[in-house]
Coordinates of C-alpha atoms in Angstrom, one line a residue:
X1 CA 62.0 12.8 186.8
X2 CA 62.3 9.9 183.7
X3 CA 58.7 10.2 184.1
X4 CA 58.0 13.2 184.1
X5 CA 60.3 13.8 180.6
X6 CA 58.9 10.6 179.2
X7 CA 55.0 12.6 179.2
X8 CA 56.2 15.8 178.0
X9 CA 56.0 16.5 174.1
X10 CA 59.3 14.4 172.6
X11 CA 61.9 16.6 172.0
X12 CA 61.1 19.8 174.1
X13 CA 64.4 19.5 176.4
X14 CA 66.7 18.7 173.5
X15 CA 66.0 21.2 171.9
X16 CA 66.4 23.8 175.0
X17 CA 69.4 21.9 176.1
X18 CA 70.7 22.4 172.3
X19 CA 69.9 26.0 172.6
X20 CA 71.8 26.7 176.2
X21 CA 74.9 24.3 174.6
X22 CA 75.3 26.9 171.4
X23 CA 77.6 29.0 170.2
X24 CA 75.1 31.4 169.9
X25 CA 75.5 34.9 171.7
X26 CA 73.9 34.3 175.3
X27 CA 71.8 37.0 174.9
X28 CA 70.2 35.4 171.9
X29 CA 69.3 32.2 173.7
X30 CA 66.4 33.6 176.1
X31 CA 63.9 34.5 173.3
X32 CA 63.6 31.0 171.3
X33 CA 63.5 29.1 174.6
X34 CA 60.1 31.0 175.8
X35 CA 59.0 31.0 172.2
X36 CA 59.3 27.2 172.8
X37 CA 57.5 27.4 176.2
X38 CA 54.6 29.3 174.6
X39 CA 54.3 26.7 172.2
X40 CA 54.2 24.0 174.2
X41 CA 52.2 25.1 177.0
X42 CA 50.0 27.0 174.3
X43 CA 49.7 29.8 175.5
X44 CA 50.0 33.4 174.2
X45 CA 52.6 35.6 176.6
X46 CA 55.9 34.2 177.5
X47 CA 58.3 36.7 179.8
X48 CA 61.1 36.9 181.7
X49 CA 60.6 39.7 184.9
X50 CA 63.7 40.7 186.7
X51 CA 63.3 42.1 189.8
X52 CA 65.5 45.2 190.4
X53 CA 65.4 47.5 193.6
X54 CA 63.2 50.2 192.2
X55 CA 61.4 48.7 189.2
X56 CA 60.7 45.6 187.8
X57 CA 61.4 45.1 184.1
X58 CA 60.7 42.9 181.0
X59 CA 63.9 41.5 180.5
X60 CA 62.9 39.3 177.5
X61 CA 59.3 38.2 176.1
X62 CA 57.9 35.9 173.3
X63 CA 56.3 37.3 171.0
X64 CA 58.5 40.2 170.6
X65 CA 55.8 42.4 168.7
X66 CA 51.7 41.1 169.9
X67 CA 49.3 42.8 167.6
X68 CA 45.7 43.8 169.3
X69 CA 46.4 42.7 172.8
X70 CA 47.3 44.6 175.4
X71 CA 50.6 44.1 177.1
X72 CA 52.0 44.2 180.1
X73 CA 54.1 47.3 180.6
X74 CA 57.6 47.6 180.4
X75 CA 58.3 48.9 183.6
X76 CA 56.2 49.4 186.6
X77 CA 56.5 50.0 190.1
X78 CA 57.8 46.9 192.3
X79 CA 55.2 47.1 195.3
X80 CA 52.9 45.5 193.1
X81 CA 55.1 42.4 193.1
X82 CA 55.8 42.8 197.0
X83 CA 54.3 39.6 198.2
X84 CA 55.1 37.5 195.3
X85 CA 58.9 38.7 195.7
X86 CA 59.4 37.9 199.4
X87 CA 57.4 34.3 198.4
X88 CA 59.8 33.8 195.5
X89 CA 62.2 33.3 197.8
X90 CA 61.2 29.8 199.0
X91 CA 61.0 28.8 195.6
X92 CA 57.4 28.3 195.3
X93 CA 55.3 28.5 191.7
X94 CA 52.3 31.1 191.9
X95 CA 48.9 30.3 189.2
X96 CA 46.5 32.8 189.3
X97 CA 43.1 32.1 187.4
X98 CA 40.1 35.1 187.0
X99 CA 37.9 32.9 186.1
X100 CA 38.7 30.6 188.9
X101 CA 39.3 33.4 191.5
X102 CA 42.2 31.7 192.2
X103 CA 43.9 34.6 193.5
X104 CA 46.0 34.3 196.6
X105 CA 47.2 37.7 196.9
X106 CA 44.3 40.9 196.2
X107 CA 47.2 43.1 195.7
X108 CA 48.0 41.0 192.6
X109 CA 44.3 41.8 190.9
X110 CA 45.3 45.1 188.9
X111 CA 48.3 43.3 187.9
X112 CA 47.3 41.2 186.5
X113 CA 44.3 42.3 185.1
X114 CA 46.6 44.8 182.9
X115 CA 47.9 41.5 181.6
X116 CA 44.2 41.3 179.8
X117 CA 44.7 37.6 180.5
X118 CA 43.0 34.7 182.4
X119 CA 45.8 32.5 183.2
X120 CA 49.1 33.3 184.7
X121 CA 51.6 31.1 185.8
X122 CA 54.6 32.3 187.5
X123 CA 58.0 30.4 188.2
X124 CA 60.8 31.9 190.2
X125 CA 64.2 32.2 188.7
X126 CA 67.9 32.3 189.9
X127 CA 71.1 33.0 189.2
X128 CA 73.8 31.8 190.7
X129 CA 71.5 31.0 193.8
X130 CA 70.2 34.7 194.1
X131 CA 66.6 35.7 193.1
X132 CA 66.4 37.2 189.8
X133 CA 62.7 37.7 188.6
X134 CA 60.0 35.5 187.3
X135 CA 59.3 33.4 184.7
X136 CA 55.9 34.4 183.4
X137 CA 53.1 32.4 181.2
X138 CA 50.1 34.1 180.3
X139 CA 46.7 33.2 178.0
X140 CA 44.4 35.4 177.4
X141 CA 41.7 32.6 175.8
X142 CA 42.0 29.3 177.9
X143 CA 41.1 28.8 181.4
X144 CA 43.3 25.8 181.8
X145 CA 45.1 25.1 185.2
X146 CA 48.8 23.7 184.9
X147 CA 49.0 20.2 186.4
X148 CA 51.9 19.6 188.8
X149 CA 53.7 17.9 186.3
X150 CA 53.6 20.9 183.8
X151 CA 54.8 23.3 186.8
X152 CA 57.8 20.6 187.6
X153 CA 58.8 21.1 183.8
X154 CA 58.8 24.4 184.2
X155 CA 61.3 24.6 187.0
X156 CA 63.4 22.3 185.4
X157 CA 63.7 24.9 182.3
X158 CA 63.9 27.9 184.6
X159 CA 66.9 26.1 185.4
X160 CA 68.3 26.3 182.3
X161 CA 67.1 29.7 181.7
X162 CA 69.4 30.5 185.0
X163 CA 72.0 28.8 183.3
X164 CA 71.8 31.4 180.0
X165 CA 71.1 34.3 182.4
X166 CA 74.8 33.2 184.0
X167 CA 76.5 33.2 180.5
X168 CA 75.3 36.4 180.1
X169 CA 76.9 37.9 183.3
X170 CA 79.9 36.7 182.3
X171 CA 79.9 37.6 178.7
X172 CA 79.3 40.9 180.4
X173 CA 81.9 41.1 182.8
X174 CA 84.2 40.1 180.0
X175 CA 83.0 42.7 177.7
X176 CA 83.7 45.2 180.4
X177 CA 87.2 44.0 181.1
X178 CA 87.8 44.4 177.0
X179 CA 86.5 47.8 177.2
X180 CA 88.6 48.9 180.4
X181 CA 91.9 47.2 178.8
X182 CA 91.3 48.8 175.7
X183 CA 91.2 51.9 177.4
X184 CA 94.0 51.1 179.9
X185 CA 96.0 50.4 176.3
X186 CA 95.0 54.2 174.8
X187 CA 95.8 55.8 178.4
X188 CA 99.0 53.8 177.9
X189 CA 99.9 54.9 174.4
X190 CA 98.9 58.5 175.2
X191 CA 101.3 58.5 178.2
X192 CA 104.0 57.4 175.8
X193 CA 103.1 59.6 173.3
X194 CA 103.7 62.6 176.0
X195 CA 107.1 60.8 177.5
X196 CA 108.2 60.4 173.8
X197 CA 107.7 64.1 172.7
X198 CA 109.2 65.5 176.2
X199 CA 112.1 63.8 176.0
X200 CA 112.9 64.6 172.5
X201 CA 112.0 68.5 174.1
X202 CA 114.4 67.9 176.7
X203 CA 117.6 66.1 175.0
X204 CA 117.8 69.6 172.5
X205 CA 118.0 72.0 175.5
X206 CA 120.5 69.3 177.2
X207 CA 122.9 69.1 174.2
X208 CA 123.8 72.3 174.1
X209 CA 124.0 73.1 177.8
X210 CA 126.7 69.4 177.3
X211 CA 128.4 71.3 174.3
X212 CA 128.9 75.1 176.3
X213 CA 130.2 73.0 179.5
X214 CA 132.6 71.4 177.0
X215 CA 133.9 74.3 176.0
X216 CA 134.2 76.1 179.2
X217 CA 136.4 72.5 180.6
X218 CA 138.6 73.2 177.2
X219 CA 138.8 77.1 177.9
X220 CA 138.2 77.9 174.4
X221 CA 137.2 81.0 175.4
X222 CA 139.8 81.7 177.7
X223 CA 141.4 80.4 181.1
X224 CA 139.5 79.3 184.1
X225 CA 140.4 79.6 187.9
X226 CA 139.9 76.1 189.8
X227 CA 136.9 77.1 191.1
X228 CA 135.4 77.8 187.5
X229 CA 136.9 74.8 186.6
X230 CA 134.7 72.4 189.5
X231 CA 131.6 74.8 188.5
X232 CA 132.2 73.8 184.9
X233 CA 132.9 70.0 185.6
X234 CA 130.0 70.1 187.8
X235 CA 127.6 71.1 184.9
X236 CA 129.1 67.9 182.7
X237 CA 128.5 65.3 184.8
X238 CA 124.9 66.6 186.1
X239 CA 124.1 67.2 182.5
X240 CA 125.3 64.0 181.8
X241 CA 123.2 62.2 184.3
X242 CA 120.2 63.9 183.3
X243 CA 120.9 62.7 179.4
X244 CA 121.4 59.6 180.6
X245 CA 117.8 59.3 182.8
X246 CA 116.2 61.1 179.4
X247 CA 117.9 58.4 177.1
X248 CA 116.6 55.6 179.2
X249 CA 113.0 57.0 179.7
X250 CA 112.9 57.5 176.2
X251 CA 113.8 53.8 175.5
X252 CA 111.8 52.6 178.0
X253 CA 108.6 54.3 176.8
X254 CA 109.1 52.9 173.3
X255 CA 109.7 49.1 174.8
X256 CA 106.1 49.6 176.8
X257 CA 104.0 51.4 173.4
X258 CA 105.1 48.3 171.8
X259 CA 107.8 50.5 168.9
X260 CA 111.0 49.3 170.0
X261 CA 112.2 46.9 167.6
X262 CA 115.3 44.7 167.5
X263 CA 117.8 43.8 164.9
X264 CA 119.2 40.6 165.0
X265 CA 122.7 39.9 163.2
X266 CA 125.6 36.7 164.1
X267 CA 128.0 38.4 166.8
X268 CA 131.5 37.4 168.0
X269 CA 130.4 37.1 171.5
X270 CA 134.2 37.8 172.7
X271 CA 134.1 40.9 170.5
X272 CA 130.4 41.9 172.3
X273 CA 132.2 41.8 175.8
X274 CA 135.3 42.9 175.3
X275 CA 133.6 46.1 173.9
X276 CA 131.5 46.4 176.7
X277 CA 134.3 46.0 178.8
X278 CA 136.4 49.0 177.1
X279 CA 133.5 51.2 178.3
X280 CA 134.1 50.4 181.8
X281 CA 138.0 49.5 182.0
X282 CA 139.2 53.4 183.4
X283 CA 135.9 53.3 186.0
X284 CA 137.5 49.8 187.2
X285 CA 140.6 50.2 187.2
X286 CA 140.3 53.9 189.5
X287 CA 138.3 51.7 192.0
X288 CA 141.6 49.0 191.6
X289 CA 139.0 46.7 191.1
X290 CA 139.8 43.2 188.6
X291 CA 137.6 43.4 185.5
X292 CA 138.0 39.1 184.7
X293 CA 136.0 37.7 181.3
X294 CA 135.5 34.2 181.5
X295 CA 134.3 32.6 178.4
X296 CA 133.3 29.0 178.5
X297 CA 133.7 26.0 176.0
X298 CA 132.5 26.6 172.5
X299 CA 131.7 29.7 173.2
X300 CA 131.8 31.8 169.1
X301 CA 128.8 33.3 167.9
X302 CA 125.8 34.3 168.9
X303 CA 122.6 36.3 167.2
X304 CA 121.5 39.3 169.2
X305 CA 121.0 42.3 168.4
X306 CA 124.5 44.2 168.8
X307 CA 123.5 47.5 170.2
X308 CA 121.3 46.7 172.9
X309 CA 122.6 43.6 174.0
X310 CA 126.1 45.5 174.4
X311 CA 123.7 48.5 176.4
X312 CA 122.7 45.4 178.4
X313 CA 125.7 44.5 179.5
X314 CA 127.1 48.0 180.0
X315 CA 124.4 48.5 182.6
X316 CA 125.3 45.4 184.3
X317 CA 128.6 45.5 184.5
X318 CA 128.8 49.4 185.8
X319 CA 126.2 48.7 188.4
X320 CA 128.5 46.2 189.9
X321 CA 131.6 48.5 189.8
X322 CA 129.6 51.1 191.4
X323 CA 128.5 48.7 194.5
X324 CA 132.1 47.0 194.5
X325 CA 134.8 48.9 196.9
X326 CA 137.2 46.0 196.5
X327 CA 137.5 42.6 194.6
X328 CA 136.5 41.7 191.3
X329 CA 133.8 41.8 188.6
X330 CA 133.6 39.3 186.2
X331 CA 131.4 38.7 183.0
X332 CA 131.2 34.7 182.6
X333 CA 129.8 33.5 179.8
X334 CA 128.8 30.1 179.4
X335 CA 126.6 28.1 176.7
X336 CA 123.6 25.8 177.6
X337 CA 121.2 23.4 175.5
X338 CA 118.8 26.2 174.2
X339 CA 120.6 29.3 175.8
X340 CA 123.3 31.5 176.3
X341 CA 124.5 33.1 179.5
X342 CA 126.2 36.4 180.5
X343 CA 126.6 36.2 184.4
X344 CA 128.0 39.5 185.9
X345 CA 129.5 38.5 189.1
X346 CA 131.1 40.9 192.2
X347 CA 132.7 40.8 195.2
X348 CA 130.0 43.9 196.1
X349 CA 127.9 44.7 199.6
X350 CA 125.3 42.8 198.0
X351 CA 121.8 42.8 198.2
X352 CA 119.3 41.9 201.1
X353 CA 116.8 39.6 200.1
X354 CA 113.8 41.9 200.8
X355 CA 115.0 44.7 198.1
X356 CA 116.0 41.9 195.7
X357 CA 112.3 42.4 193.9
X358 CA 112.4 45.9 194.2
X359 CA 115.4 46.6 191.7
X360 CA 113.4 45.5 188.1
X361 CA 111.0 48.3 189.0
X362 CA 111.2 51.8 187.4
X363 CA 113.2 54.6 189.9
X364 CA 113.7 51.9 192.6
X365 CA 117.5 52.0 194.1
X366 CA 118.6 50.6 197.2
X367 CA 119.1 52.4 200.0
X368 CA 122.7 52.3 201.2
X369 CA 126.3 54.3 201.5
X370 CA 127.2 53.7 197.9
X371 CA 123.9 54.3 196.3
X372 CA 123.7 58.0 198.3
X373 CA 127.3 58.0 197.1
X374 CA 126.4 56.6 193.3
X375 CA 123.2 58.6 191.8
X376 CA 121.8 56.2 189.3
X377 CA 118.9 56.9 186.7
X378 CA 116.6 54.1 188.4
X379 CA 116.0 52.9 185.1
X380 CA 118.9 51.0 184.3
X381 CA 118.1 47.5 185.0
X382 CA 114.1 48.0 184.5
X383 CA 115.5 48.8 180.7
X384 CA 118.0 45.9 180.8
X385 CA 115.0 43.5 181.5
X386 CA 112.7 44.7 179.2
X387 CA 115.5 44.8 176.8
X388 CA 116.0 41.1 177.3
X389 CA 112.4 40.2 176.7
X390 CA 112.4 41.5 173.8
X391 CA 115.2 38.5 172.6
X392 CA 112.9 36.1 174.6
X393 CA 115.5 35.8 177.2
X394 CA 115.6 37.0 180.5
X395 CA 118.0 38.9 183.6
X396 CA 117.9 37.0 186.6
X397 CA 119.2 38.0 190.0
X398 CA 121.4 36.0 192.9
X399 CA 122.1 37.7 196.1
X400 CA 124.0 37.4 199.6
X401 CA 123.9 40.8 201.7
X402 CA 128.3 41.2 202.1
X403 CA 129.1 38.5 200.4
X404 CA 128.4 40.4 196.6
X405 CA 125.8 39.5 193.8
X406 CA 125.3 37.9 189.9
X407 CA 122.9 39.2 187.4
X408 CA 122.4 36.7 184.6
X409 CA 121.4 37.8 181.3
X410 CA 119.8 34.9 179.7
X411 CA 119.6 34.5 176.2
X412 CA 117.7 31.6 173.8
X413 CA 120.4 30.5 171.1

């Protein structure tokens, strides 16, 4: 092969190898290399055939524009190329010569005489092992015959065309997977567009049905048999529920368009759970059930943002009430190198290590006496996670089926 390179024209596979290695677009690589090959080889016609079921087509040629010759046509029908196809296969190069008649296949003849020229040389080329097409050389003057060394240079470039023609799938596949995710990102943002604006349409409705059933439990408007009474409760808490799934869909859709935003300020963090714990104290204490805060050494300050790291660990904290009959639920908090800590910890049922994956996803709930007994929103902890990512930190999940559960809420300090 040193040989071979050594009696070639100095310089002719640097500069194609310096070609291929650019930064150019791949698609801008093909042209200059066969305007090199026509060069060299001096002849007039350089293309690049690939083969497709139906047709084959010019897929690049040198010189882009020919003046006064007659050239080959775009696309034309691939029986023509039958025999030289199935051939291609094994690799071989094909020269045909008119004035030679060195024509192996007849079928070939009006082929090649469109071409309106004497010599044509044709290399098979491959991408990623598969055929592609040809690699093409035509004159329309000289009756020269390409010496076996010429025709092993050839290949060697065809290589490196395959190489290119590579790139360029990629660069394609990548181009499409830019166009689908830009697409998957405006489907996205339409979708939370439309949650947005329907929940807005539904929180004015629910308001007021929350306000009347409020003044029907108050009999402002006069007194109410116990039957009334349950009918009227019962419209609360169902309207309440239903805020609550509205609230956290509408939160949630914001978090995934990318227009929640979070505001950071220094927090007592004994102030942060001892609030959160007020919201949950009469719920705990009707299911006679310890609410314990453990707060670790140095334990002061931290910088959150108030509202939604509070919402974070309201969430927590009334899940496990809800799936604790008896025992305790405790919020330890404990400081690390880089992070802080809020570990919610029952004495619950538990959670089986198959549906532990299951509960970050939106609407998913577990299955059991207390959660038939407990409607939730299915939202709650998808919210609290996406809520916690949005500090850079984190909820992370611990399980033993009867033996209770801790969600972690990490935070970076």
């Amino acid at each position: 092969m040193k040989q071979v390179v050594d009696s070639w024209p100095q310089g002719l596979f640097s500069q194609i190898k310096h070609i291929v290695n650019s930064f150019l677009d791949p698609q801008e690589k093909i042209v200059p290399i066969l305007s090199i090959l026509g060069q060299c080889f001096q002849v007039d016609q350089v293309i690049l055939l690939e083969e497709k079921e139906v047709n084959s087509e010019i897929y690049q040629k040198w010189p882009i524009k020919e003046i006064n010759v007659n050239p080959l046509k775009q696309i034309f029908p691939c029986q023509n190329w039958t025999n030289l196809s199935h051939c291609s296969c094994d690799r071989q190069v094909y020269q045909f010569c008119l004035s030679n008649h060195l024509i192996p296949y007849s079928k070939k003849q009006e082929l090649i005489e469109s071409f309106d020229r004497k010599i044509i040389v044709t290399v098979p080329v491959f991408r990623k092992g598969e055929f592609f097409g040809h690699l093409i050389l035509a004159d329309k003057e000289s009756s020269k015959i390409f010496t076996p060394e010429e025709i092993q240079i050839l290949e060697i470039i065809t290589d490196q065309i395959s190489l290119i023609l590579y790139q360029i799938e990629l660069q394609e596949k990548v181009n499409q997977l830019e166009v689908e995710n830009q697409q998957l990102k405006s489907a996205c943002q339409n979708k939370s567009d439309y949650l947005s604006h329907m929940n807005h349409e539904l929180r004015t409705p629910l308001t007021g049905i929350l306000g009347f059933s409020k003044m029907l439990k108050e009999e402002l408007y006069g007194p109410l048999n116990e039957k009334q009474k349950q009918y009227a409760n019962g419209i609360a808490v169902s309207g309440q529920h239903l805020l609550a799934l509205v609230n956290d869909f509408l939160d949630l859709s914001k978090i995934e368009a990318d227009r929640e935003e979070i505001f950071v300020e220094t927090v007592a963090v004994e102030d942060l759970c001892l609030s959160a714990f007020s919201m949950v104290e009469a719920k705990a204490k009707e299911q006679n059930l310890d609410l314990i805060l453990e707060l670790g050494e140095t334990i002061d300050f931290c910088t959150v943002d108030q509202r939604r790291i509070k919402q974070i660990l309201l969430n927590l904290l009334s899940n496990a009430i809800k799936f604790t009959e008896k025992g305790s639920v405790t919020l330890a908090v404990q400081r690390h190198i880089e992070k802080i800590t809020f570990s919610v910890i029952d004495t619950g049922i538990g959670i089986k290590e198959a549906d532990q994956n299951k509960l970050f996803q939106p609407f998913q709930q577990i299955q059991n006496s207390l959660s038939r007994k407990h409607k939730g929103t299915g939202l709650g902890l998808t919210l609290s996670r996406k809520l916690a990512q949005l500090h850079g930190g984190d909820i992370t999940l611990t399980s033993e089926e009867g033996k209770g559960s801790c969600f972690t809420l990490h935070l970076p300090i």
